[in-house]
XYZ file of C-alpha atoms in Angstrom:
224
model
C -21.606 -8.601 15.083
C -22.764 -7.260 18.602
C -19.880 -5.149 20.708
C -19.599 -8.405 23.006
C -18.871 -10.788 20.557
C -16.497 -8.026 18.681
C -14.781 -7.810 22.220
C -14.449 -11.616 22.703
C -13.106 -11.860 19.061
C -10.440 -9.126 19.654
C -10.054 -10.764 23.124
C -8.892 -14.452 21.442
C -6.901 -13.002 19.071
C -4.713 -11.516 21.680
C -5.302 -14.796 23.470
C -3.543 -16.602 20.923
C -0.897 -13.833 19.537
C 2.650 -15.308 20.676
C 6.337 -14.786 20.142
C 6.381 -17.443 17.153
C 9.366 -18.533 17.061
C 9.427 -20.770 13.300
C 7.362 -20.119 10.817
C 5.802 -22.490 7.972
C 8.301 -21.509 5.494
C 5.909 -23.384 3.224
C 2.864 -20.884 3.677
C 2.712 -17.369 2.658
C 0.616 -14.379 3.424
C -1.234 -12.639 0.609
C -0.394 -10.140 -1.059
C -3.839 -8.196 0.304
C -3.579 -9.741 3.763
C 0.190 -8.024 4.202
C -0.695 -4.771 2.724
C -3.552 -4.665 5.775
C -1.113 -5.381 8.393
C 1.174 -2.812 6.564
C -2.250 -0.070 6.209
C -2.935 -0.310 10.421
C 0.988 0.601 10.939
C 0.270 3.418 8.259
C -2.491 4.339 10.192
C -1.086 4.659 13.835
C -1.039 7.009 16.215
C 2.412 9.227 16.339
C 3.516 12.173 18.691
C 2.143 15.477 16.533
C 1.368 13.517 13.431
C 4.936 13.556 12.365
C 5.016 9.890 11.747
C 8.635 9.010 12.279
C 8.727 5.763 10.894
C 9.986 3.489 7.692
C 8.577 0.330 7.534
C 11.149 -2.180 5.322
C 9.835 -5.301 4.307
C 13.060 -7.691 3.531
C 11.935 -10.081 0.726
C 15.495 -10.866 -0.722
C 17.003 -14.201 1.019
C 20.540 -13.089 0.238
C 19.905 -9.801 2.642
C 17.916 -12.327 5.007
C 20.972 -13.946 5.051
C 23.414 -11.199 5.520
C 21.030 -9.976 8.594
C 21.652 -13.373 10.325
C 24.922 -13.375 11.687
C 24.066 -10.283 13.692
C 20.597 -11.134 14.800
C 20.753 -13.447 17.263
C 17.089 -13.082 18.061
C 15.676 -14.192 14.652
C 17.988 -17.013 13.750
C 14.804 -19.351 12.816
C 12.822 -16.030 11.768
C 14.793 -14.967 9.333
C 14.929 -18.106 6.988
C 11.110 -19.188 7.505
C 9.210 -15.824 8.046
C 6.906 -15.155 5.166
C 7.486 -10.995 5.329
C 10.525 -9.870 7.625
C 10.190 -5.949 8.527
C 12.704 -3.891 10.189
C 11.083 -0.861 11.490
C 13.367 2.152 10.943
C 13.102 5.153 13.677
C 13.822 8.962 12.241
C 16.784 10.067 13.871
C 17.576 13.930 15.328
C 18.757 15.692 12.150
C 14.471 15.110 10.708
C 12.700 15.226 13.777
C 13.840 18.493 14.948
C 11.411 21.197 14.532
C 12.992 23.498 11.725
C 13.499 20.250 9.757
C 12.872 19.830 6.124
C 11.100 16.458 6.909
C 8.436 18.248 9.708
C 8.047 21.491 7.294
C 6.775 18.836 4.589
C 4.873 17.014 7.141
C 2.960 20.198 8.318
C 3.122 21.679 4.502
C 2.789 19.454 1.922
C 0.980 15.870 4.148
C -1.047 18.013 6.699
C -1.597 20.987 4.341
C -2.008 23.210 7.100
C -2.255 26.873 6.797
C 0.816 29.492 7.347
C -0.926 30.620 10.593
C -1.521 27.016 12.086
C 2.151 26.040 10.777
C 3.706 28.900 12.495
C 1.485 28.009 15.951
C 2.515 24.120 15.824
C 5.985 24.719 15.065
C 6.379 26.462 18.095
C 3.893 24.190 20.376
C 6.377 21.322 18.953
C 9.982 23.368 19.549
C 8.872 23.881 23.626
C 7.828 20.228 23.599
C 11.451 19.475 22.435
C 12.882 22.495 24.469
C 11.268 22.095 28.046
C 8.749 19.436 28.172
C 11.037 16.526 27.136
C 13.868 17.876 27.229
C 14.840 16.229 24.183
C 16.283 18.797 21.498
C 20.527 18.822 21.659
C 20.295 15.048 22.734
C 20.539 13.263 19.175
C 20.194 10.144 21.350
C 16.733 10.763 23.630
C 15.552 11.915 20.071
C 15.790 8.773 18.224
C 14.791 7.059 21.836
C 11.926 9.076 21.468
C 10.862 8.486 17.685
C 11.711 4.872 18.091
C 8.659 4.690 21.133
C 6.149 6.141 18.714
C 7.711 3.175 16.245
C 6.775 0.275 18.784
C 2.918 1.785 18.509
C 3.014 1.112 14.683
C 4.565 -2.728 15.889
C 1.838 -3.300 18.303
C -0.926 -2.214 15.782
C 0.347 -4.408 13.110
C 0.987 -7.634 14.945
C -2.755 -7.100 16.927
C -3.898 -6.842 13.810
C -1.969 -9.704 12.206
C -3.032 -12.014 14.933
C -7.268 -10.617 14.418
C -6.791 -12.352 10.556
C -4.955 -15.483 11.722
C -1.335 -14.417 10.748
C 1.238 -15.047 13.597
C 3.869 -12.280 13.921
C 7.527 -12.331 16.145
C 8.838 -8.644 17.244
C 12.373 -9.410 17.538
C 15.205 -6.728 19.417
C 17.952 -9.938 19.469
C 20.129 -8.196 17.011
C 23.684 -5.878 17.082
C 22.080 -2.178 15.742
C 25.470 -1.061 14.764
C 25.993 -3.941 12.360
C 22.488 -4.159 10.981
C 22.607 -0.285 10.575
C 25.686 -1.334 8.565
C 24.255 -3.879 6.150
C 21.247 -1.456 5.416
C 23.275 1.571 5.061
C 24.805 -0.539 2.268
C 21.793 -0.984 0.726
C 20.787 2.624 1.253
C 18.256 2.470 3.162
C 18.976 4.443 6.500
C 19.001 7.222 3.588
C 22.951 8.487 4.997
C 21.687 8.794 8.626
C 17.912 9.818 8.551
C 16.875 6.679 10.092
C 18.025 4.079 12.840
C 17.146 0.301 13.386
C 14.242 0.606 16.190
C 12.830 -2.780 15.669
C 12.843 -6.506 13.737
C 9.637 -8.201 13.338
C 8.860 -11.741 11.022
C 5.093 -12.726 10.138
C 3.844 -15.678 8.565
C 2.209 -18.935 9.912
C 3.478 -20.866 13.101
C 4.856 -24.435 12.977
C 4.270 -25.420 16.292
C 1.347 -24.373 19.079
C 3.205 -22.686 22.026
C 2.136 -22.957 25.779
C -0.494 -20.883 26.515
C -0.131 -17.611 27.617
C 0.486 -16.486 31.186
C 0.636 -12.820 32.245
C 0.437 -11.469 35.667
C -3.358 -10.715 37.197
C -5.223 -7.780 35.963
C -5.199 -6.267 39.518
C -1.149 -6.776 39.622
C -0.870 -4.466 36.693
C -3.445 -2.022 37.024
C -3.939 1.176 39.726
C -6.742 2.811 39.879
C -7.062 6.989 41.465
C -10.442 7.758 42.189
């Protein structure tokens, strides 16, 4: 395939990517098709590498069902999607820079030498320190982890849409209680990670309206 016809392809699957609503509770994704959508969130871009991210795919209906009460946003979701994922966000006590988790992301994923270590550590503690202005604010940090999250989102539902699978990213939900039912379950790990994101895929019911965004020139600025 030429790069115009790749571009048109990419182009119409964005074209038809939507907010679905309901999904064909009916039809599932494959078990290869999902662990694609899962790979290009593996493979997204993060702030320093640190990839601070959990990905939890909610198969069990009973924990479907204990999620909808408090997710107003995913009432039809919930029951129909063929793989529900709530995207966790590291919080403050991992993504600060004398962290277990970033020594063993520099260490032990990265492998990087002692001398390159020692330089990115402290690259990454003025970034925290003065350039975002983020280290003592537990909150801005999870804020901040949580943004790199939403790349990982984007990725997977672009890529979703570019193999036919419709996708719903889904904020219509009360964190606190959510974090409460998963810290249940154990998996917010006693406070490493926070509820960024919800997001259902499977196979639309119903054809939406088609899409409307403002013009290109309404969006875009140009400084020549």
């Amino acid at each position: 395939m030429n790069k115009e016809a790749k571009k048109q392809e990419i182009l119409k699957a964005f074209q038809s990517r939507h907010a679905t609503k309901e999904f064909d509770p009916e039809k599932k994704i494959s078990d290869d098709d999902f662990e694609f959508i899962l790979e290009t969130g593996r493979l997204s871009p993060s702030s320093f590498g640190f990839e601070p991210w959990r990905f939890v795919v909610i198969q069990d209906h009973a924990l479907r069902e204990q999620l909808k009460p408090v997710s107003w946003g995913a009432q039809k979701q919930l029951p129909t999607a063929s793989h529900y994922v709530v995207m966790l966000a590291r919080t403050a006590e991992d993504m600060v820079y004398d962290s277990e988790y970033i020594e063993h992301m520099m260490t032990e994923v990265k492998k990087l030498p002692k001398e390159a270590y020692e330089a990115i550590s402290g690259f990454y503690k003025t970034f925290l320190e003065s350039d975002f202005k983020l280290l003592g604010n537990d909150r801005a940090m999870v804020d901040w982890a949580a943004k790199q999250v939403y790349i990982a989102l984007g990725n997977m539902m672009t890529a979703a849409a570019q193999i036919g699978i419709d996708s719903c990213p889904i904020e219509g939900f009360d964190q606190e209680k959510v974090q409460a039912i998963l810290e249940k379950e154990g998996v917010l790990e006693g406070g490493n990670f926070e509820v960024a994101v919800m997001v259902g895929f499977g196979y639309r019911v119903n054809e939406p309206r088609p899409k409307v965004r403002q013009d290109l020139n309404d969006v875009v600025k140009w400084i020549r």
